[in-house]
Coordinates of N, CA and C and ligand atoms in Angstrom, one line a residue:
M1225 N -5.3 72.9 45.0 CA -6.6 73.4 44.5 C -7.6 73.5 45.6
S1226 N -8.4 74.6 45.6 CA -9.4 74.7 46.6 C -10.7 74.1 46.2
F1227 N -11.6 73.9 47.2 CA -12.9 73.3 47.0 C -13.8 74.3 46.2
A1228 N -14.3 73.8 45.0 CA -15.1 74.7 44.1 C -16.5 74.2 44.1
A1229 N -17.4 75.2 44.5 CA -18.9 74.9 44.4 C -19.5 75.6 43.3
T1230 N -20.2 74.9 42.5 CA -21.0 75.6 41.4 C -22.5 75.2 41.7
I1231 N -23.3 76.2 41.7 CA -24.8 76.1 42.0 C -25.6 76.4 40.8
L1232 N -26.5 75.5 40.4 CA -27.5 75.9 39.4 C -28.8 76.1 40.0
T1233 N -29.4 77.2 39.8 CA -30.6 77.6 40.6 C -31.4 78.6 39.8
L1234 N -32.7 78.7 40.1 CA -33.5 79.8 39.5 C -33.3 81.1 40.3
Y1235 N -32.6 81.0 41.4 CA -32.5 82.2 42.3 C -31.0 82.4 42.6
P1236 N -30.1 82.7 41.6 CA -28.7 82.9 41.9 C -28.4 84.0 42.9
E1237 N -29.4 85.0 43.0 CA -29.2 86.1 43.9 C -29.3 85.6 45.4
M1238 N -29.7 84.4 45.7 CA -29.7 83.9 47.0 C -28.3 83.6 47.5
F1239 N -27.3 83.5 46.6 CA -25.9 83.1 47.0 C -25.0 84.3 46.9
P1240 N -23.9 84.4 47.7 CA -23.6 83.5 48.7 C -24.5 83.6 49.9
G1241 N -25.3 84.6 50.1 CA -26.2 84.7 51.3 C -25.5 84.4 52.5
P1242 N -26.0 83.5 53.4 CA -25.4 83.3 54.7 C -24.0 82.7 54.5
L1243 N -23.7 82.1 53.4 CA -22.3 81.5 53.2 C -21.3 82.6 53.1
G1244 N -21.7 83.8 52.9 CA -20.8 84.9 52.8 C -20.4 85.5 54.1
L1245 N -20.9 85.0 55.2 CA -20.7 85.5 56.5 C -19.9 84.5 57.4
S1246 N -19.4 84.9 58.5 CA -18.8 84.1 59.5 C -17.7 83.1 59.0
L1247 N -17.7 81.9 59.5 CA -16.6 81.0 59.2 C -16.5 80.7 57.6
S1248 N -17.6 80.4 57.0 CA -17.6 80.1 55.5 C -17.3 81.4 54.7
G1249 N -17.8 82.5 55.2 CA -17.5 83.8 54.5 C -16.0 84.2 54.6
D1250 N -15.4 84.0 55.8 CA -14.0 84.3 55.9 C -13.2 83.4 55.0
A1251 N -13.6 82.1 55.0 CA -12.8 81.2 54.2 C -13.0 81.5 52.7
L1252 N -14.2 82.0 52.3 CA -14.4 82.4 50.9 C -13.5 83.5 50.6
A1253 N -13.4 84.5 51.5 CA -12.6 85.7 51.2 C -11.1 85.3 51.2
R1254 N -10.7 84.3 51.9 CA -9.3 83.8 52.0 C -9.0 82.9 50.8
G1255 N -10.0 82.6 50.0 CA -9.7 81.8 48.8 C -9.6 80.3 49.1
L1256 N -10.1 79.8 50.3 CA -10.0 78.4 50.6 C -11.1 77.6 49.9
W1257 N -12.1 78.3 49.4 CA -13.1 77.7 48.6 C -13.7 78.7 47.6
S1258 N -14.4 78.3 46.6 CA -15.0 79.3 45.6 C -16.4 78.9 45.4
L1259 N -17.2 79.9 45.0 CA -18.6 79.7 44.7 C -19.0 80.4 43.4
T1260 N -19.7 79.7 42.6 CA -20.3 80.2 41.4 C -21.8 79.9 41.3
A1261 N -22.6 80.8 41.2 CA -24.1 80.6 41.2 C -24.5 80.9 39.7
R1262 N -25.1 79.9 39.1 CA -25.6 80.1 37.7 C -27.1 80.0 37.6
S1263 N -27.6 80.9 36.8 CA -29.1 80.9 36.6 C -29.6 79.9 35.6
I1264 N -30.5 79.0 36.0 CA -31.1 78.0 35.1 C -31.9 78.8 34.1
R1265 N -32.5 79.9 34.5 CA -33.4 80.7 33.6 C -32.6 81.2 32.4
D1266 N -31.3 81.4 32.5 CA -30.6 81.9 31.3 C -30.7 80.9 30.1
H1267 N -31.2 79.7 30.4 CA -31.4 78.7 29.4 C -32.8 78.4 29.1
G1268 N -33.7 79.3 29.7 CA -35.1 79.2 29.5 C -35.5 79.4 28.1
L1269 N -36.8 79.0 27.8 CA -37.2 79.0 26.4 C -38.2 80.2 26.1
G1270 N -38.0 80.8 24.9 CA -38.9 81.8 24.5 C -38.7 83.1 25.1
R1271 N -39.6 84.0 24.8 CA -39.5 85.4 25.3 C -39.6 85.4 26.9
H1272 N -40.3 84.5 27.4 CA -40.5 84.5 28.9 C -39.5 83.6 29.6
R1273 N -38.5 83.0 28.8 CA -37.5 82.2 29.4 C -38.1 81.1 30.3
A1274 N -39.0 80.4 29.7 CA -39.8 79.4 30.5 C -38.8 78.2 30.8
V1275 N -38.9 77.8 32.1 CA -38.0 76.7 32.6 C -38.8 75.5 32.9
D1276 N -40.1 75.6 33.1 CA -41.0 74.5 33.6 C -42.2 74.3 32.7
D1277 N -42.8 73.2 33.0 CA -44.0 72.8 32.2 C -44.9 71.9 33.1
T1278 N -46.1 71.6 32.6 CA -47.0 70.8 33.4 C -46.5 69.3 33.4
P1279 N -46.8 68.6 34.4 CA -46.4 67.2 34.5 C -47.1 66.3 33.5
A1280 N -46.3 65.5 32.8 CA -46.8 64.4 31.9 C -47.7 63.5 32.8
G1281 N -48.9 63.1 32.4 CA -49.7 62.3 33.1 C -50.6 63.0 34.1
G1282 N -50.5 64.4 34.1 CA -51.4 65.2 34.9 C -50.9 65.3 36.4
G1283 N -51.7 66.0 37.2 CA -51.3 66.2 38.6 C -50.9 67.7 38.8
P1284 N -50.7 67.9 40.1 CA -50.5 69.3 40.5 C -49.1 69.8 40.2
G1285 N -48.9 71.1 40.1 CA -47.6 71.7 40.1 C -46.9 71.7 38.7
M1286 N -45.7 72.1 38.7 CA -44.9 72.2 37.5 C -43.6 71.5 37.6
V1287 N -43.0 71.1 36.5 CA -41.8 70.3 36.5 C -40.7 71.1 35.7
I1288 N -39.5 71.1 36.2 CA -38.4 71.8 35.5 C -38.0 70.9 34.3
R1289 N -38.0 71.5 33.1 CA -37.8 70.8 31.9 C -36.4 70.2 31.8
C1290 N -36.3 69.0 31.2 CA -35.0 68.4 31.0 C -34.1 69.1 30.0
D1291 N -34.7 69.6 29.0 CA -33.8 70.3 28.0 C -33.2 71.6 28.5
V1292 N -34.0 72.3 29.3 CA -33.5 73.6 29.9 C -32.4 73.3 30.9
L1293 N -32.7 72.4 31.8 CA -31.8 72.1 32.9 C -30.5 71.4 32.3
G1294 N -30.7 70.6 31.3 CA -29.5 69.9 30.7 C -28.6 71.0 30.1
A1295 N -29.2 71.9 29.4 CA -28.4 73.0 28.7 C -27.7 73.9 29.8
A1296 N -28.4 74.1 30.9 CA -27.8 74.9 32.0 C -26.6 74.2 32.6
I1297 N -26.8 72.9 32.8 CA -25.6 72.1 33.4 C -24.5 72.1 32.4
D1298 N -24.8 71.8 31.1 CA -23.7 71.7 30.1 C -22.9 73.0 30.0
A1299 N -23.6 74.2 30.1 CA -23.0 75.5 30.0 C -22.1 75.8 31.2
A1300 N -22.5 75.2 32.4 CA -21.9 75.6 33.7 C -20.7 74.7 34.0
V1301 N -20.8 73.4 33.5 CA -19.8 72.4 33.9 C -19.2 71.8 32.7
P1302 N -17.8 71.8 32.6 CA -17.1 71.2 31.5 C -17.3 69.7 31.5
A1303 N -17.2 69.1 30.3 CA -17.6 67.6 30.1 C -16.8 66.7 31.1
H1304 N -15.5 67.0 31.4 CA -14.8 66.1 32.2 C -14.5 66.6 33.6
D1305 N -15.4 67.5 34.0 CA -15.3 68.1 35.4 C -15.3 66.9 36.4
P1306 N -14.4 66.8 37.3 CA -14.3 65.7 38.2 C -15.3 65.8 39.4
R1307 N -15.9 66.9 39.5 CA -16.8 67.1 40.7 C -18.1 66.3 40.6
P1308 N -18.5 65.7 41.8 CA -19.8 65.1 41.7 C -20.9 66.1 41.5
K1309 N -22.0 65.6 40.7 CA -23.1 66.5 40.4 C -24.3 66.1 41.3
L1310 N -24.6 66.9 42.2 CA -25.7 66.6 43.2 C -27.0 67.3 42.8
L1311 N -28.1 66.6 43.0 CA -29.4 67.3 42.9 C -30.1 67.2 44.3
M1312 N -30.4 68.4 44.8 CA -31.0 68.4 46.1 C -32.5 67.9 45.9
S1313 N -32.8 66.9 46.8 CA -34.1 66.2 46.5 C -34.5 65.4 47.8
P1314 N -35.8 65.5 48.2 CA -36.2 64.8 49.4 C -36.1 63.3 49.2
R1315 N -36.0 62.8 47.9 CA -35.8 61.4 47.6 C -34.4 60.9 47.7
G1316 N -33.5 61.9 48.0 CA -32.1 61.5 47.9 C -31.5 60.8 49.0
K1317 N -30.2 60.4 48.8 CA -29.4 59.8 49.9 C -29.3 60.8 51.0
P1318 N -29.5 60.4 52.2 CA -29.5 61.3 53.4 C -28.0 61.9 53.5
L1319 N -28.0 63.2 53.8 CA -26.7 63.8 54.0 C -26.3 63.5 55.5
T1320 N -25.1 62.9 55.6 CA -24.6 62.5 56.9 C -23.2 63.1 57.1
Q1321 N -22.7 63.1 58.3 CA -21.3 63.6 58.5 C -20.3 62.9 57.7
S1322 N -20.5 61.5 57.5 CA -19.5 60.8 56.8 C -19.6 61.1 55.3
Y1323 N -20.8 61.3 54.8 CA -20.9 61.8 53.4 C -20.3 63.2 53.2
V1324 N -20.6 64.0 54.2 CA -20.0 65.4 54.1 C -18.5 65.3 54.1
R1325 N -17.9 64.5 54.9 CA -16.4 64.3 54.9 C -15.9 63.9 53.6
E1326 N -16.6 62.9 53.0 CA -16.2 62.4 51.7 C -16.3 63.6 50.6
L1327 N -17.3 64.3 50.6 CA -17.4 65.4 49.7 C -16.3 66.5 49.9
A1328 N -16.1 66.8 51.2 CA -15.1 67.8 51.5 C -13.7 67.4 51.1
A1329 N -13.4 66.1 51.1 CA -12.1 65.6 50.7 C -11.9 65.7 49.2
G1330 N -12.9 65.9 48.4 CA -12.9 66.0 47.0 C -12.6 67.4 46.4
P1331 N -12.8 67.5 45.1 CA -12.5 68.8 44.4 C -13.6 69.8 44.5
G1332 N -14.7 69.4 45.1 CA -15.8 70.4 45.2 C -17.1 69.7 44.8
V1333 N -18.2 70.5 44.5 CA -19.5 70.0 44.1 C -20.2 70.9 43.1
V1334 N -20.9 70.2 42.3 CA -21.9 70.9 41.4 C -23.2 70.6 42.0
I1335 N -24.0 71.6 42.4 CA -25.3 71.3 43.0 C -26.5 72.0 42.2
V1336 N -27.4 71.1 41.8 CA -28.6 71.6 41.1 C -29.7 71.7 42.2
C1337 N -30.3 72.9 42.2 CA -31.4 73.2 43.1 C -32.8 73.1 42.4
G1338 N -33.6 72.2 42.9 CA -34.9 72.0 42.3 C -35.9 73.1 42.9
R1339 N -37.0 73.2 42.2 CA -38.1 74.1 42.6 C -39.4 73.4 42.1
F1340 N -40.5 74.0 42.4 CA -41.8 73.4 42.0 C -41.9 72.0 42.5
E1341 N -42.4 71.1 41.6 CA -42.6 69.7 41.9 C -41.3 68.9 41.8
G1342 N -40.3 69.5 41.2 CA -39.0 68.8 41.0 C -38.6 68.9 39.5
V1343 N -37.7 68.0 39.1 CA -37.1 68.1 37.8 C -37.5 66.8 37.0
D1344 N -37.5 67.0 35.7 CA -37.8 65.8 34.7 C -36.7 64.7 35.0
E1345 N -37.2 63.5 35.2 CA -36.4 62.4 35.6 C -35.2 62.1 34.6
R1346 N -35.5 62.4 33.3 CA -34.5 62.1 32.3 C -33.2 62.9 32.4
V1347 N -33.3 64.1 33.0 CA -32.0 64.9 33.1 C -31.2 64.3 34.3
I1348 N -31.9 63.7 35.3 CA -31.2 63.1 36.4 C -30.4 62.0 35.9
E1349 N -31.0 61.1 35.0 CA -30.3 60.0 34.4 C -29.2 60.4 33.5
A1350 N -29.5 61.3 32.6 CA -28.6 61.6 31.5 C -27.4 62.4 32.0
R1351 N -27.5 63.2 33.0 CA -26.3 63.9 33.5 C -25.7 63.3 34.8
G1352 N -26.2 62.1 35.1 CA -25.7 61.4 36.3 C -25.8 62.2 37.6
L1353 N -26.9 62.8 37.8 CA -27.1 63.6 39.1 C -27.3 62.6 40.3
E1354 N -26.6 62.9 41.3 CA -26.8 62.1 42.6 C -27.7 62.9 43.5
E1355 N -28.9 62.2 43.8 CA -29.9 62.9 44.6 C -29.5 62.9 46.1
V1356 N -29.5 64.1 46.7 CA -29.1 64.2 48.1 C -30.2 64.9 48.9
S1357 N -30.6 64.3 50.0 CA -31.6 64.9 50.9 C -31.0 65.4 52.2
I1358 N -31.5 66.5 52.7 CA -31.0 67.0 54.0 C -31.9 66.6 55.1
G1359 N -33.0 65.8 54.8 CA -33.8 65.3 55.9 C -35.2 65.0 55.5
D1360 N -36.0 64.4 56.3 CA -37.3 63.9 55.9 C -38.4 65.0 56.2
Y1361 N -38.3 66.0 55.4 CA -39.3 67.1 55.4 C -39.1 67.7 54.0
V1362 N -40.1 68.6 53.6 CA -40.1 69.1 52.2 C -39.9 70.6 52.3
L1363 N -38.9 71.1 51.6 CA -38.6 72.5 51.4 C -39.3 73.0 50.1
S1364 N -39.3 74.3 49.9 CA -39.9 74.8 48.7 C -38.9 74.9 47.6
G1365 N -37.6 74.8 47.9 CA -36.6 74.8 46.9 C -35.3 74.2 47.4
G1366 N -34.4 73.9 46.5 CA -33.2 73.2 46.9 C -32.1 74.2 47.4
E1367 N -32.3 75.5 47.3 CA -31.2 76.5 47.6 C -30.7 76.4 49.0
M1368 N -31.7 76.4 50.0 CA -31.2 76.3 51.4 C -30.5 74.9 51.7
A1369 N -31.0 73.9 51.0 CA -30.4 72.6 51.2 C -29.0 72.6 50.6
A1370 N -28.8 73.3 49.5 CA -27.5 73.4 48.9 C -26.5 74.1 49.9
M1371 N -27.1 75.2 50.5 CA -26.2 75.9 51.4 C -25.8 75.1 52.6
I1372 N -26.7 74.2 53.0 CA -26.4 73.3 54.1 C -25.3 72.3 53.7
V1373 N -25.3 71.8 52.5 CA -24.3 70.9 52.0 C -23.0 71.6 52.0
I1374 N -23.0 72.8 51.4 CA -21.7 73.6 51.3 C -21.2 74.0 52.7
D1375 N -22.0 74.5 53.5 CA -21.6 74.9 54.9 C -20.9 73.8 55.6
S1376 N -21.5 72.6 55.6 CA -21.0 71.5 56.3 C -19.7 71.0 55.7
C1377 N -19.5 71.1 54.4 CA -18.2 70.8 53.8 C -17.1 71.8 54.1
V1378 N -17.5 73.1 53.9 CA -16.5 74.1 54.0 C -15.8 74.1 55.4
R1379 N -16.6 73.9 56.5 CA -15.9 74.0 57.8 C -14.9 72.9 58.0
L1380 N -14.9 71.8 57.2 CA -14.0 70.7 57.3 C -12.7 71.0 56.5
L1381 N -12.7 72.0 55.6 CA -11.6 72.2 54.7 C -10.4 72.6 55.5
P1382 N -9.2 72.2 55.1 CA -8.0 72.5 55.9 C -7.8 74.0 56.0
G1383 N -7.5 74.5 57.2 CA -7.3 75.9 57.4 C -8.5 76.7 57.7
V1384 N -9.7 76.1 57.6 CA -11.0 76.9 57.8 C -11.3 77.1 59.3
M1385 N -11.2 76.0 60.0 CA -11.5 76.1 61.5 C -10.2 76.4 62.2
G1386 N -10.3 77.3 63.2 CA -9.1 77.7 64.0 C -8.3 76.5 64.5
K1387 N -9.0 75.7 65.4 CA -8.3 74.6 66.0 C -8.5 73.3 65.1
E1388 N -7.4 72.7 64.8 CA -7.5 71.5 63.9 C -8.4 70.4 64.6
A1389 N -8.3 70.3 65.9 CA -9.0 69.3 66.6 C -10.5 69.6 66.7
S1390 N -11.0 70.8 66.5 CA -12.3 71.1 66.8 C -13.3 70.4 65.8
G1391 N -12.8 69.8 64.8 CA -13.7 69.1 63.9 C -13.9 67.6 64.2
T1392 N -13.1 67.1 65.1 CA -13.1 65.6 65.3 C -13.9 65.1 66.5
E1393 N -14.1 66.0 67.5 CA -14.7 65.6 68.7 C -16.2 65.8 68.6
E1394 N -16.7 66.4 67.5 CA -18.1 66.8 67.5 C -19.1 65.7 67.3
S1395 N -20.4 66.1 67.6 CA -21.5 65.2 67.3 C -21.3 64.5 66.0
F1396 N -21.7 63.3 65.9 CA -21.7 62.4 64.7 C -20.3 61.9 64.3
E1397 N -19.2 62.6 64.6 CA -17.9 62.1 64.2 C -17.6 60.8 64.8
T1398 N -18.2 60.5 66.0 CA -18.0 59.3 66.7 C -19.3 58.5 67.0
N1399 N -20.3 58.9 66.2 CA -21.7 58.4 66.5 C -22.2 58.7 67.9
R1400 N -21.7 59.7 68.5 CA -22.1 60.2 69.8 C -22.5 61.7 69.7
L1401 N -23.5 62.1 70.4 CA -23.9 63.5 70.5 C -22.9 64.2 71.5
E1402 N -22.7 65.4 71.3 CA -21.7 66.1 72.1 C -22.1 66.3 73.5
Y1403 N -21.1 66.3 74.4 CA -21.3 66.7 75.8 C -21.7 68.1 76.0
P1404 N -22.2 68.5 77.2 CA -22.6 69.9 77.4 C -21.4 70.9 77.5
H1405 N -21.6 72.1 77.0 CA -20.5 73.1 77.2 C -20.9 74.1 78.2
Y1406 N -19.9 74.7 78.8 CA -20.1 75.8 79.8 C -19.0 76.8 79.6
T1407 N -19.3 78.1 79.9 CA -18.2 79.1 80.0 C -18.6 80.1 81.1
R1408 N -17.8 81.1 81.3 CA -18.1 82.1 82.3 C -19.5 82.7 82.2
P1409 N -20.2 83.2 83.2 CA -19.7 83.2 84.6 C -19.8 81.8 85.3
R1410 N -19.1 81.7 86.4 CA -19.1 80.4 87.1 C -20.4 80.0 87.7
E1411 N -21.2 81.1 88.1 CA -22.5 80.8 88.5 C -23.5 81.8 87.8
W1412 N -24.6 81.3 87.4 CA -25.6 82.2 86.7 C -27.0 81.7 87.1
E1413 N -27.8 82.7 87.6 CA -29.2 82.4 88.0 C -29.3 81.1 88.9
G1414 N -28.3 81.0 89.8 CA -28.3 79.9 90.7 C -27.8 78.6 90.1
R1415 N -27.3 78.6 88.9 CA -26.8 77.4 88.2 C -25.3 77.5 88.1
A1416 N -24.6 76.5 88.7 CA -23.2 76.5 88.7 C -22.6 75.6 87.6
I1417 N -21.4 75.9 87.1 CA -20.7 75.0 86.2 C -20.3 73.7 87.0
P1418 N -20.5 72.5 86.4 CA -20.2 71.3 87.2 C -18.7 71.4 87.7
D1419 N -18.6 71.0 89.0 CA -17.3 71.1 89.7 C -16.1 70.5 88.9
V1420 N -16.4 69.3 88.3 CA -15.4 68.5 87.7 C -14.7 69.4 86.6
L1421 N -15.4 70.2 85.9 CA -14.9 71.0 84.8 C -13.9 72.1 85.3
L1422 N -14.0 72.4 86.6 CA -13.1 73.4 87.2 C -12.0 72.8 88.0
S1423 N -12.0 71.4 88.0 CA -11.1 70.7 88.9 C -9.6 70.7 88.4
G1424 N -9.5 70.9 87.1 CA -8.1 70.8 86.5 C -7.6 69.4 86.3
N1425 N -8.5 68.5 86.7 CA -8.1 67.0 86.5 C -8.6 66.6 85.1
H1426 N -7.6 66.5 84.2 CA -8.0 66.3 82.8 C -8.6 64.9 82.6
A1427 N -8.1 63.9 83.3 CA -8.6 62.6 83.1 C -10.1 62.5 83.6
A1428 N -10.3 63.2 84.7 CA -11.7 63.2 85.2 C -12.6 64.0 84.3
I1429 N -12.1 65.0 83.7 CA -12.9 65.9 82.8 C -13.3 65.0 81.6
E1430 N -12.3 64.3 81.1 CA -12.5 63.5 79.9 C -13.5 62.4 80.2
R1431 N -13.4 61.8 81.3 CA -14.4 60.8 81.7 C -15.8 61.3 81.8
W1432 N -15.9 62.5 82.5 CA -17.2 63.1 82.6 C -17.8 63.4 81.3
R1433 N -17.0 64.0 80.4 CA -17.5 64.3 79.1 C -18.0 63.1 78.3
R1434 N -17.2 62.0 78.4 CA -17.6 60.8 77.7 C -18.9 60.2 78.2
E1435 N -19.0 60.3 79.6 CA -20.3 59.7 80.2 C -21.5 60.6 79.8
E1436 N -21.3 61.9 79.8 CA -22.4 62.8 79.5 C -22.8 62.6 78.0
S1437 N -21.8 62.4 77.2 CA -22.0 62.2 75.8 C -22.8 60.9 75.5
E1438 N -22.5 59.9 76.3 CA -23.2 58.6 76.1 C -24.7 58.7 76.7
R1439 N -24.8 59.4 77.8 CA -26.1 59.6 78.4 C -27.0 60.4 77.5
I1440 N -26.5 61.4 76.9 CA -27.4 62.3 76.0 C -27.7 61.5 74.7
T1441 N -26.8 60.8 74.2 CA -27.0 60.0 73.0 C -28.1 58.9 73.3
R1442 N -27.9 58.2 74.5 CA -28.9 57.2 74.9 C -30.3 57.8 75.0
E1443 N -30.4 59.0 75.6 CA -31.7 59.6 75.8 C -32.3 60.1 74.5
R1444 N -31.5 60.7 73.7 CA -32.1 61.5 72.5 C -32.0 60.7 71.2
R1445 N -30.9 59.9 71.0 CA -30.7 59.3 69.7 C -30.1 57.9 69.9
P1446 N -30.9 57.0 70.5 CA -30.4 55.6 70.8 C -30.0 55.0 69.4
D1447 N -30.6 55.4 68.3 CA -30.2 54.8 67.0 C -28.8 54.9 66.7
L1448 N -28.1 56.0 67.2 CA -26.7 56.3 66.9 C -25.8 55.2 67.5
L1449 N -26.2 54.8 68.7 CA -25.4 53.8 69.5 C -25.3 52.5 68.8
E1450 N -26.3 52.2 68.0 CA -26.4 50.9 67.3 C -25.6 50.9 66.0
R1451 N -25.1 52.0 65.6 CA -24.3 52.1 64.3 C -22.9 51.5 64.4
Ligands
SAH573 N1 -42.5 67.0 44.8 C1 -41.3 66.8 45.5 C2 -40.9 67.9 46.4 C3 -40.5 69.2 45.7 S1 -39.9 70.4 46.7 C4 -41.5 65.5 46.4 O1 -42.6 65.2 46.8 O2 -40.5 64.8 46.6 C5 -39.0 71.4 45.6 C6 -37.5 71.3 45.6 O3 -37.0 71.6 46.9 C7 -37.0 69.9 45.3 O4 -36.9 69.7 43.9 C8 -35.6 69.9 46.0 O5 -34.6 70.5 45.1 C9 -35.8 70.8 47.2 N2 -36.0 70.0 48.4 C10 -37.2 69.9 49.1 N3 -37.0 69.2 50.2 C11 -35.7 68.8 50.2 C12 -35.0 68.0 51.1 N4 -35.5 67.4 52.2 N5 -33.7 67.8 50.8 C13 -33.1 68.4 49.7 N6 -33.8 69.1 48.9 C14 -35.1 69.4 49.1

């Protein structure tokens, strides 16, 4: 069975968007994963299909209604669907490579995309939504965050990346940032490719890469070395 992604959003026309191109797009066309985008507004109330209302207790902005979102989730996802139900949210558990690996190993994801101030807390509890954050900044909606979750999962699915190894040496897989890459030409604007990489000495190349990887991690993300 392939990885199945179901998105609940006010903007289903945003999908597949960038996920329809390049690595994820090819994999989508090859049936290695599937994508369904459902409109929350289909379950909106009244003639205007209202999905949001003012926050209880006052304050700025609008909140997505629990009854509307609950109905949208129930219509899109069967009761015993084994997939985790995620809510994109700046309050959520941080998305990390190990979390991505966990998700990619499973049957897929259901992702709810928030808008406005967010969603009524009761639907998070009642439908068991797991809040996930892509970083400590605020977006205007969950759609791009959902694309990031899916993109990071899809590239790990079996058969998606050309070389099996190319997923294991990368940044974060070993709590190290990646070493620098070079390709032709051998010299460009007075800058040469480091000699060791052209030496054919695989042990020396490996050592150089490991050292560079540690140096860059120490300089840029010392917090990773402590994990
Ligand atoms: N009032 C909220 C922000 C709402 S932003 C707060 O202060 O926490 C609107 C929507 O964008 C959110 O419901 C969420 O779905 C999405 N979003 C914003 N920032 C995000 C982030 N860092 N990670 C994941 N989703 C995010």
